[in-house]
Amino acid sequence: MKLTLIGNGIMAQSLARGLIKNHEVEIIGRDNDKLKAIQEKIPQITIKVLEDNEDITGKNILFCVKPYALQSVSARLSGNANILLSILAGTKLETLKKQIKAQHYIRTMPNVAASVQNSMTTITGDNEAKMVAMEIFSSIGQVIWVNTEDQLDIATAVAGSGPAYLALIAEALADGAVKAGLERHLSYQLVQGLFSGTASLLKHSHPAIIKDSVMSPGGTTAAGYAKLEECGVRDAMIKAIEEAHKKATELGKK
């Protein structure tokens, strides 16, 4: 299937890297120099500068611009796309339908792990396009279909923004090891293995069970865990999701 990505930012590039393994990918953007630089990194794609009257008739569009750019970019699109798959955070289907013409509309929220075909993507929208959307995004990782846009906004706060939160934790763990006296390269190697192994455990066990299996009475894990609770790490993570969801909701009202 040929997919046309409109937008040339980090997320569009991450999607392109994953999608090229199973799809023909075209990227349309406003900056020709940036498009050429992307093509040098991902030679399998084709590139095109966005025209003032860009015909999208019959195309399968992945709309990858920033939410604030929706109106300015959509004003330059003409014709009726086959399917519009939007990754715009908080931007409602109703808003997309007013701006861009298509046979079917889908909202999605992949994450940057799409570049290594390991995205956790949430999808909602027209049921008629459900199977196509699921097939496209399952080629770059795991997919979940949700029934409401509010559920997708919550998922955006978790899986869309989540890599940044986990990266912060990973960096902090490595910094802690360095502070204790371990070399930086060894610290990062340990953290990489830790995240990979824990991800495998999470496929089979509840987080609480994993935690309890590691925490021996009076042991090192219990001591460290108590400090995390004392510093409010659990509360901070919950509030991070709440704030990200709130922001997604606010974007949808603009």
XYZ file of N, CA and C in Angstrom:
762
model
N 0.837 -1.199 0.000
C 0.000 0.000 0.000
C 0.871 1.248 0.000
N 0.462 2.242 -0.806
C 1.204 3.495 -0.809
C 0.622 4.431 0.241
N 1.505 4.982 1.068
C 1.105 5.894 2.128
C 1.789 7.233 1.912
N 1.004 8.303 2.021
C 1.545 9.647 1.863
C 1.544 10.347 3.210
N 2.736 10.632 3.712
C 2.877 11.332 4.983
C 2.985 12.831 4.705
N 2.083 13.592 5.273
C 2.161 15.049 5.145
C 2.754 15.589 6.438
N 3.945 16.169 6.321
C 4.709 16.600 7.485
C 6.066 15.930 7.465
N 7.090 16.634 7.934
C 8.433 16.055 7.892
C 9.177 16.213 9.219
N 8.421 16.189 10.305
C 9.027 16.300 11.625
C 9.535 14.968 12.149
N 9.909 14.948 13.416
C 10.475 13.752 14.053
C 9.516 12.572 13.988
N 8.225 12.828 14.274
C 7.272 11.730 14.284
C 7.049 11.169 12.888
N 6.975 12.033 11.888
C 6.815 11.565 10.508
C 8.010 10.719 10.091
N 9.205 11.141 10.473
C 10.408 10.388 10.136
C 10.430 9.033 10.846
N 9.995 9.011 12.102
C 9.940 7.755 12.851
C 8.967 6.786 12.189
N 7.811 7.292 11.776
C 6.821 6.459 11.100
C 7.374 5.941 9.772
N 8.018 6.823 9.019
C 8.548 6.420 7.716
C 9.563 5.288 7.854
N 10.437 5.398 8.840
C 11.465 4.366 9.031
C 10.838 2.992 9.289
N 9.737 2.987 10.019
C 9.077 1.720 10.299
C 8.217 1.229 9.146
N 7.519 2.133 8.486
C 6.549 1.761 7.458
C 7.186 1.297 6.159
N 8.410 1.739 5.864
C 9.043 1.384 4.588
C 9.273 -0.113 4.441
N 9.254 -0.835 5.537
C 9.501 -2.274 5.452
C 8.317 -3.021 4.836
N 7.118 -2.402 4.905
C 5.931 -3.072 4.388
C 5.090 -2.228 3.442
N 5.459 -0.959 3.278
C 4.645 -0.053 2.465
C 5.517 0.858 1.608
N 4.915 1.376 0.549
C 5.545 2.414 -0.257
C 5.250 3.748 0.421
N 6.278 4.514 0.733
C 6.108 5.733 1.539
C 6.542 6.983 0.789
N 5.662 7.962 0.789
C 5.943 9.280 0.228
C 5.817 10.306 1.356
N 6.753 11.239 1.432
C 6.676 12.316 2.413
C 6.516 13.645 1.685
N 5.484 14.379 2.072
C 5.250 15.709 1.524
C 5.471 16.727 2.632
N 6.310 17.716 2.362
C 6.606 18.738 3.367
C 6.810 20.094 2.734
N 6.994 21.110 3.570
C 7.119 22.472 3.063
C 8.565 22.908 2.847
N 9.522 22.176 3.403
C 10.927 22.569 3.340
C 11.706 21.571 2.478
N 12.069 21.994 1.263
C 12.734 21.093 0.326
C 14.090 20.606 0.842
N 14.847 21.487 1.479
C 16.162 21.097 2.005
C 16.006 20.027 3.095
N 15.007 20.207 3.935
C 14.776 19.227 4.999
C 14.319 17.898 4.412
N 13.492 17.954 3.390
C 13.029 16.726 2.739
C 14.199 15.960 2.128
N 15.111 16.669 1.477
C 16.282 16.017 0.873
C 17.167 15.383 1.942
N 17.286 16.068 3.090
C 18.092 15.523 4.187
C 17.463 14.247 4.733
N 16.130 14.223 4.799
C 15.430 13.024 5.269
C 15.619 11.878 4.286
N 15.535 12.192 2.987
C 15.695 11.149 1.980
C 17.101 10.548 1.994
N 18.073 11.345 2.350
C 19.438 10.818 2.474
C 19.519 9.798 3.606
N 18.755 10.057 4.675
C 18.737 9.128 5.811
C 17.848 7.917 5.533
N 16.760 8.143 4.766
C 15.809 7.070 4.462
C 15.631 7.019 2.943
N 16.577 6.455 2.219
C 16.549 6.502 0.750
C 15.374 5.776 0.105
N 14.690 4.914 0.841
C 13.574 4.159 0.258
C 12.333 5.016 0.021
N 12.255 6.190 0.634
C 11.074 7.028 0.493
C 11.169 7.903 -0.757
N 10.019 8.420 -1.186
C 9.996 9.476 -2.182
C 9.580 10.757 -1.471
N 9.986 11.895 -2.008
C 9.692 13.174 -1.373
C 9.029 14.123 -2.359
N 8.286 15.084 -1.813
C 7.603 16.061 -2.648
C 7.358 17.315 -1.815
N 7.615 18.475 -2.411
C 7.334 19.742 -1.732
C 5.840 20.025 -1.823
N 5.238 20.409 -0.718
C 3.808 20.712 -0.663
C 3.472 21.883 -1.578
N 2.537 21.650 -2.490
C 2.120 22.692 -3.408
C 1.015 23.547 -2.779
N 0.754 24.696 -3.385
C -0.319 25.558 -2.886
C -1.683 24.929 -3.110
N -1.751 24.006 -4.082
C -2.995 23.290 -4.348
C -2.655 21.803 -4.513
N -2.375 21.163 -3.397
C -1.908 19.766 -3.384
C -3.099 18.817 -3.497
N -3.143 18.062 -4.602
C -4.254 17.139 -4.837
C -4.019 15.828 -4.082
N -4.936 15.500 -3.176
C -4.798 14.271 -2.384
C -5.835 13.223 -2.776
N -6.450 13.417 -3.923
C -7.502 12.508 -4.376
C -7.022 11.055 -4.402
N -7.777 10.191 -3.715
C -7.493 8.757 -3.723
C -6.307 8.318 -2.899
N -5.641 9.254 -2.213
C -4.442 8.895 -1.454
C -4.779 8.439 -0.032
N -3.878 7.639 0.513
C -3.959 7.236 1.922
C -3.026 8.160 2.693
N -3.615 9.113 3.401
C -2.848 10.196 4.008
C -2.590 9.946 5.487
N -1.328 10.042 5.876
C -0.967 10.117 7.293
C -0.638 11.568 7.578
N -1.493 12.213 8.343
C -1.351 13.644 8.589
C -0.496 13.834 9.829
N 0.726 14.350 9.642
C 1.742 14.342 10.695
C 2.261 15.728 11.061
N 1.473 16.768 10.814
C 1.914 18.112 11.192
C 1.576 18.378 12.655
N 2.047 19.502 13.191
C 1.685 19.901 14.543
C 0.234 20.382 14.549
N -0.490 20.195 15.652
C -1.898 20.617 15.692
C -2.118 22.068 15.276
N -1.206 22.961 15.663
C -1.395 24.373 15.333
C -1.283 24.639 13.831
N -0.680 23.706 13.079
C -0.491 23.891 11.644
C -1.619 23.282 10.815
N -2.609 22.705 11.456
C -3.698 22.036 10.738
C -4.348 22.954 9.715
N -4.745 24.130 10.129
C -5.487 25.016 9.238
C -4.644 25.504 8.064
N -3.399 25.902 8.338
C -2.554 26.439 7.271
C -2.186 25.373 6.248
N -1.973 24.145 6.698
C -1.612 23.076 5.766
C -2.846 22.557 5.027
N -3.939 22.354 5.735
C -5.151 21.822 5.104
C -5.699 22.764 4.042
N -5.432 24.075 4.193
C -5.891 25.050 3.208
C -5.227 24.835 1.854
N -4.118 24.118 1.852
C -3.369 23.883 0.609
C -3.683 22.509 0.007
N -4.632 21.778 0.618
C -4.988 20.453 0.127
C -6.305 20.505 -0.633
N -6.357 19.805 -1.762
C -7.586 19.736 -2.547
C -7.887 18.282 -2.885
N -9.110 18.029 -3.304
C -9.487 16.671 -3.642
C -10.003 15.908 -2.441
N -10.277 14.634 -2.670
C -10.896 13.781 -1.664
C -10.007 12.561 -1.424
N -9.348 12.502 -0.277
C -8.458 11.382 0.036
C -9.257 10.101 0.250
N -8.598 8.977 0.088
C -9.237 7.701 0.381
C -9.437 7.556 1.887
N -8.357 7.749 2.629
C -8.412 7.658 4.091
C -7.467 8.691 4.688
N -7.914 9.355 5.718
C -7.076 10.300 6.444
C -6.783 9.723 7.818
N -5.508 9.468 8.081
C -5.075 8.961 9.380
C -4.292 10.081 10.057
N -4.869 10.642 11.103
C -4.256 11.791 11.768
C -3.534 11.360 13.034
N -2.317 11.914 13.239
C -1.613 11.675 14.496
C -1.596 12.937 15.357
N -2.445 13.912 15.016
C -2.468 15.191 15.725
C -3.072 15.032 17.122
N -2.290 15.309 18.128
C -2.745 15.172 19.510
C -3.939 16.079 19.779
N -4.994 15.493 20.340
C -6.149 16.266 20.780
C -7.070 16.751 19.688
N -6.703 16.628 18.414
C -7.505 17.164 17.314
C -8.630 16.189 16.970
N -9.861 16.637 17.178
C -11.028 15.772 17.050
C -11.329 15.417 15.594
N -12.013 14.297 15.424
C -12.446 13.863 14.100
C -13.346 14.914 13.453
N -14.204 15.510 14.246
C -15.111 16.541 13.733
C -14.328 17.710 13.126
N -13.245 18.097 13.791
C -12.397 19.183 13.285
C -11.705 18.781 11.991
N -11.193 17.552 11.948
C -10.514 17.064 10.747
C -11.467 17.039 9.551
N -12.710 16.627 9.786
C -13.695 16.539 8.705
C -14.024 17.907 8.119
N -13.929 18.937 8.937
C -14.201 20.294 8.458
C -13.043 20.853 7.625
N -11.840 20.317 7.864
C -10.643 20.869 7.227
C -10.172 20.098 5.995
N -10.351 18.770 6.011
C -9.799 17.929 4.945
C -10.860 16.940 4.471
N -10.991 16.790 3.160
C -11.977 15.867 2.606
C -11.377 14.473 2.447
N -12.118 13.468 2.915
C -11.675 12.078 2.788
C -12.890 11.153 2.864
N -12.709 9.952 2.350
C -13.779 8.948 2.438
C -13.932 8.450 3.868
N -12.784 8.276 4.552
C -12.798 7.749 5.918
C -11.796 8.517 6.774
N -12.109 8.610 8.061
C -11.265 9.366 8.993
C -10.866 8.492 10.176
N -9.598 8.563 10.510
C -9.050 7.798 11.626
C -8.145 8.711 12.455
N -8.262 8.633 13.775
C -7.286 9.270 14.668
C -6.382 8.192 15.242
N -5.100 8.467 15.290
C -4.142 7.521 15.855
C -3.162 8.254 16.765
N -2.539 7.506 17.641
C -1.433 8.044 18.423
C -0.342 6.988 18.537
N 0.589 6.995 17.570
C 1.769 6.130 17.673
C 2.799 6.811 18.571
N 3.956 6.197 18.750
C 5.046 6.888 19.441
C 6.355 6.698 18.684
N 7.408 7.337 19.171
C 8.667 7.369 18.426
C 9.296 5.993 18.226
N 8.858 4.989 18.990
C 9.388 3.637 18.794
C 8.933 3.043 17.467
N 8.098 3.776 16.726
C 7.734 3.352 15.376
C 8.971 3.184 14.506
N 10.001 3.982 14.792
C 11.227 3.940 13.989
C 11.949 2.606 14.084
N 11.688 1.862 15.162
C 12.284 0.534 15.328
C 11.193 -0.535 15.325
N 10.048 -0.192 14.716
C 8.905 -1.089 14.567
C 8.419 -1.642 15.911
N 8.430 -0.777 16.918
C 7.986 -1.215 18.240
C 7.104 -0.153 18.899
N 6.310 0.540 18.069
C 5.393 1.546 18.596
C 4.243 0.891 19.357
N 3.703 1.621 20.314
C 2.436 1.241 20.933
C 1.422 2.266 20.432
N 0.607 1.866 19.462
C -0.282 2.792 18.763
C -1.738 2.570 19.153
N -2.409 3.663 19.474
C -3.831 3.627 19.779
C -4.589 4.229 18.607
N -5.749 3.631 18.270
C -6.493 4.026 17.083
C -7.977 4.121 17.391
N -8.652 5.094 16.756
C -10.115 5.165 16.793
C -10.583 5.865 15.527
N -11.888 5.841 15.281
C -12.424 6.515 14.099
C -13.474 5.693 13.396
N -13.555 5.830 12.066
C -14.576 5.150 11.272
C -14.361 3.643 11.284
N -15.395 2.915 11.668
C -15.292 1.456 11.716
C -14.991 0.844 10.349
N -15.456 1.522 9.276
C -15.224 1.010 7.927
C -13.735 0.968 7.585
N -12.961 1.824 8.237
C -11.520 1.875 7.963
C -10.697 1.218 9.069
N -11.357 0.585 10.004
C -10.663 0.009 11.161
C -9.604 -1.003 10.758
N -9.954 -1.955 9.913
C -9.028 -3.026 9.574
C -7.815 -2.493 8.800
N -8.043 -1.513 7.925
C -6.930 -0.922 7.175
C -5.970 -0.210 8.123
N -6.546 0.580 9.038
C -5.720 1.317 9.998
C -4.943 0.367 10.901
N -5.597 -0.683 11.357
C -4.935 -1.659 12.232
C -3.789 -2.349 11.487
N -4.022 -2.647 10.197
C -2.982 -3.316 9.412
C -1.778 -2.411 9.222
N -2.033 -1.139 8.914
C -0.936 -0.190 8.680
C -0.066 -0.064 9.926
N -0.704 0.174 11.065
C 0.070 0.452 12.270
C 0.581 -0.809 12.970
N -0.016 -1.952 12.684
C 0.535 -3.188 13.249
C 1.867 -3.532 12.599
N 2.152 -2.923 11.445
C 3.439 -3.167 10.785
C 4.577 -2.426 11.477
N 4.232 -1.521 12.426
C 5.291 -0.803 13.165
C 5.183 -1.031 14.673
N 4.494 -2.109 15.074
C 4.412 -2.408 16.501
C 3.041 -2.909 16.908
N 2.708 -2.702 18.169
C 1.430 -3.149 18.717
C 0.357 -2.083 18.505
N -0.900 -2.531 18.363
C -2.000 -1.599 18.167
C -3.155 -1.909 19.113
N -3.855 -0.863 19.517
C -5.066 -1.001 20.326
C -6.138 -0.116 19.696
N -7.319 -0.687 19.453
C -8.464 0.095 18.976
C -9.316 0.478 20.184
N -9.625 1.767 20.318
C -10.499 2.228 21.388
C -11.765 2.804 20.766
N -12.827 2.878 21.560
C -14.134 3.222 21.012
C -14.483 4.705 21.083
N -13.732 5.475 21.851
C -14.039 6.899 21.968
C -12.775 7.738 21.811
N -12.972 8.993 21.430
C -11.843 9.904 21.284
C -11.255 10.280 22.639
N -12.082 10.290 23.681
C -11.541 10.583 25.008
C -10.583 9.487 25.449
N -10.928 8.237 25.141
C -10.015 7.136 25.460
C -8.700 7.292 24.704
N -8.768 7.762 23.459
C -7.545 7.970 22.695
C -6.704 9.083 23.298
N -7.358 10.137 23.807
C -6.614 11.224 24.447
C -5.915 10.745 25.717
N -6.556 9.852 26.467
C -5.912 9.277 27.653
C -4.723 8.409 27.227
N -4.933 7.614 26.178
C -3.852 6.764 25.673
C -2.691 7.602 25.164
N -3.002 8.770 24.592
C -1.954 9.683 24.137
C -1.049 10.082 25.290
N -1.666 10.348 26.444
C -0.903 10.750 27.626
C 0.011 9.630 28.113
N -0.404 8.387 27.878
C 0.387 7.242 28.359
C 1.401 6.786 27.307
N 0.901 6.295 26.186
C 1.790 5.686 25.191
C 2.431 6.694 24.245
N 1.737 7.803 23.983
C 2.312 8.812 23.113
C 3.418 9.597 23.795
N 3.113 10.072 25.004
C 4.086 10.849 25.771
C 5.009 9.962 26.598
N 4.582 8.736 26.846
C 5.287 7.840 27.744
C 6.773 7.630 27.489
N 7.223 7.520 26.212
C 8.658 7.351 25.998
C 9.501 8.439 26.651
N 8.977 9.670 26.694
C 9.718 10.756 27.345
C 9.808 10.529 28.845
N 8.710 10.048 29.435
C 8.715 9.810 30.881
C 9.656 8.669 31.237
N 9.591 7.585 30.457
C 10.458 6.439 30.727
C 11.922 6.776 30.457
N 12.155 7.627 29.452
C 13.530 8.051 29.176
C 14.101 8.850 30.341
N 13.243 9.666 30.959
C 13.667 10.426 32.144
C 14.053 9.478 33.277
N 13.224 8.456 33.493
C 13.514 7.473 34.543
C 14.797 6.715 34.214
N 14.950 6.327 32.955
C 16.161 5.601 32.541
C 17.411 6.441 32.783
N 17.336 7.703 32.412
C 18.479 8.594 32.603
C 18.786 8.775 34.083
N 17.730 8.905 34.894
C 17.925 9.089 36.325
C 18.542 7.851 36.973
N 18.102 6.666 36.557
C 18.678 5.424 37.085
C 20.172 5.340 36.748
N 20.487 5.689 35.506
C 21.896 5.660 35.096
C 22.710 6.687 35.881
N 22.141 7.870 36.078
C 22.831 8.899 36.856
C 23.069 8.435 38.291
N 22.090 7.714 38.847
C 22.244 7.188 40.204
C 23.393 6.200 40.288
N 23.513 5.354 39.257
C 24.605 4.379 39.242
C 25.958 5.078 39.119
N 26.003 6.130 38.291
C 27.241 6.895 38.143
C 27.600 7.572 39.466
N 26.610 8.129 40.117
C 26.849 8.779 41.412
C 27.408 7.795 42.437
N 26.933 6.555 42.358
C 27.403 5.532 43.290
C 28.795 5.018 42.946
N 29.279 5.341 41.704
C 30.646 4.971 41.363
C 30.832 4.102 40.140
N 29.741 3.829 39.382
C 29.855 2.980 38.198
C 30.100 3.844 36.955
N 30.911 3.328 36.037
C 31.192 4.078 34.815
C 29.907 4.318 34.015
N 29.870 5.441 33.293
C 28.670 5.844 32.558
C 28.241 4.797 31.541
N 29.178 4.259 30.749
C 28.790 3.307 29.710
C 28.217 2.029 30.304
N 28.739 1.610 31.452
C 28.199 0.428 32.117
C 26.822 0.717 32.709
N 26.650 1.929 33.212
C 25.361 2.320 33.784
C 24.264 2.273 32.733
N 24.542 2.820 31.543
C 23.544 2.805 30.472
C 23.278 1.392 29.978
N 24.319 0.573 29.943
C 24.137 -0.807 29.510
C 23.224 -1.559 30.470
N 23.422 -1.325 31.763
C 22.561 -1.949 32.776
C 21.108 -1.507 32.629
N 20.906 -0.206 32.417
C 19.544 0.321 32.301
C 18.847 -0.216 31.053
N 19.575 -0.313 29.947
C 18.988 -0.865 28.727
C 18.504 -2.296 28.947
N 19.341 -3.086 29.571
C 18.961 -4.466 29.863
C 17.801 -4.540 30.841
N 17.813 -3.633 31.822
C 16.732 -3.576 32.812
C 15.386 -3.310 32.150
N 15.324 -2.315 31.273
C 14.063 -1.966 30.610
C 13.594 -3.088 29.695
N 14.518 -3.680 28.965
C 14.162 -4.770 28.064
C 13.599 -5.963 28.836
N 14.262 -6.344 29.910
C 13.810 -7.480 30.708
C 12.494 -7.217 31.407
N 12.328 -6.009 31.942
C 11.091 -5.672 32.641
C 9.917 -5.624 31.677
N 10.148 -5.133 30.449
C 9.093 -5.118 29.434
C 8.600 -6.532 29.158
N 9.523 -7.493 29.120
C 9.138 -8.891 28.900
C 8.309 -9.419 30.061
N 8.692 -9.049 31.276
C 7.932 -9.482 32.458
C 6.520 -8.911 32.465
N 6.391 -7.670 32.036
C 5.083 -7.009 32.054
C 4.074 -7.666 31.118
N 4.563 -8.411 30.125
C 3.660 -9.125 29.224
C 2.981 -10.310 29.917
N 3.559 -10.725 31.039
C 3.059 -11.925 31.708
C 2.598 -11.694 33.143
N 2.991 -10.570 33.747
C 2.688 -10.350 35.165
C 2.198 -8.930 35.413
N 1.376 -8.782 36.437
C 0.917 -7.464 36.878
C 2.099 -6.724 37.523
N 2.189 -5.400 37.347
C 3.293 -4.652 37.951
C 3.465 -4.894 39.448
N 2.357 -5.017 40.161
C 2.442 -5.234 41.615
C 3.099 -6.573 41.939
N 2.831 -7.574 41.113
C 3.420 -8.900 41.341
C 4.927 -8.852 41.084
N 5.318 -8.144 40.031
C 6.748 -7.991 39.738
C 7.437 -7.287 40.894
N 6.828 -6.203 41.356
C 7.399 -5.437 42.477
C 7.570 -6.318 43.709
N 6.516 -7.038 44.068
C 6.579 -7.860 45.282
C 7.572 -9.008 45.165
N 7.770 -9.493 43.927
C 8.700 -10.614 43.749
C 10.152 -10.182 43.949
N 10.419 -8.887 43.774
C 11.781 -8.363 43.918
C 12.046 -7.865 45.338
N 10.993 -7.437 46.032
C 11.163 -6.743 47.300
C 11.195 -7.706 48.494
N 12.400 -8.081 48.908
C 12.570 -8.935 50.092
C 12.444 -8.091 51.366
N 11.945 -8.663 52.443
C 11.815 -7.921 53.705
C 13.164 -7.359 54.169
N 13.201 -6.058 54.406
C 14.416 -5.425 54.901
C 15.556 -5.376 53.912
N 15.264 -5.607 52.628
C 16.324 -5.692 51.635
C 16.611 -4.380 50.924
N 17.504 -4.468 49.948
C 17.932 -3.273 49.224
C 16.789 -2.648 48.417
N 15.973 -3.506 47.774
C 14.861 -2.985 46.970
C 13.855 -2.260 47.845
N 13.547 -2.841 49.001
C 12.595 -2.211 49.918
C 13.093 -0.848 50.367
N 14.396 -0.744 50.610
C 14.973 0.539 51.026
C 14.857 1.580 49.925
N 15.196 1.172 48.714
C 15.102 2.095 47.591
C 13.670 2.461 47.263
N 12.771 1.485 47.347
C 11.366 1.717 47.035
C 10.737 2.691 48.031
N 11.112 2.551 49.286
C 10.598 3.460 50.315
C 11.007 4.905 50.017
N 12.221 5.075 49.507
C 12.682 6.419 49.153
C 11.887 6.983 47.962
N 11.570 6.114 46.993
C 10.742 6.554 45.864
C 9.366 7.029 46.340
N 8.777 6.286 47.260
C 7.473 6.690 47.800
C 7.596 7.976 48.612
N 8.672 8.085 49.365
C 8.903 9.291 50.170
C 9.013 10.528 49.277
N 9.625 10.352 48.097
C 9.803 11.468 47.169
C 8.607 11.679 46.235
N 7.599 10.853 46.374
C 6.366 11.052 45.615
C 6.444 10.678 44.150
N 7.261 9.676 43.817
C 7.416 9.294 42.417
C 6.105 8.765 41.830
N 5.402 7.927 42.582
C 4.131 7.378 42.098
C 3.139 8.508 41.815
N 3.016 9.431 42.776
C 2.092 10.555 42.619
C 2.482 11.433 41.442
N 3.781 11.634 41.253
C 4.262 12.458 40.149
C 3.907 11.834 38.797
N 4.025 10.518 38.677
C 3.701 9.851 37.422
C 2.209 9.942 37.123
N 1.391 9.757 38.152
C -0.060 9.871 37.971
C -0.429 11.281 37.515
N 0.184 12.269 38.144
C -0.107 13.664 37.784
C 0.408 14.004 36.386
N 1.498 13.379 35.972
C 2.011 13.599 34.624
C 0.992 13.142 33.585
N 0.375 11.979 33.819
C -0.652 11.475 32.905
C -1.863 12.399 32.912
N -2.261 12.855 34.086
C -3.405 13.764 34.198
C -3.154 15.057 33.428
N -1.963 15.614 33.572
C -1.645 16.873 32.902
C -1.561 16.699 31.388
N -0.970 15.595 30.941
C -0.871 15.342 29.506
C -2.260 15.143 28.904
N -3.128 14.431 29.618
C -4.508 14.228 29.150
C -5.253 15.564 29.113
N -5.047 16.369 30.125
C -5.675 17.694 30.175
C -5.251 18.532 28.981
N -3.953 18.481 28.634
C -3.437 19.259 27.510
C -4.043 18.756 26.189
N -4.157 17.446 26.055
C -4.762 16.882 24.834
C -6.197 17.348 24.684
N -6.914 17.399 25.801
C -8.307 17.866 25.791
C -8.384 19.330 25.398
N -7.435 20.127 25.918
C -7.409 21.556 25.589
C -7.135 21.771 24.102
N -6.219 20.983 23.548
C -5.904 21.098 22.126
C -7.132 20.807 21.270
N -7.968 19.872 21.733
C -9.160 19.490 20.988
C -10.215 20.570 20.964
N -10.129 21.528 21.881
C -11.125 22.598 21.949
C -10.742 23.808 21.128
N -9.501 23.826 20.615
C -9.034 24.988 19.850
C -9.527 24.924 18.402
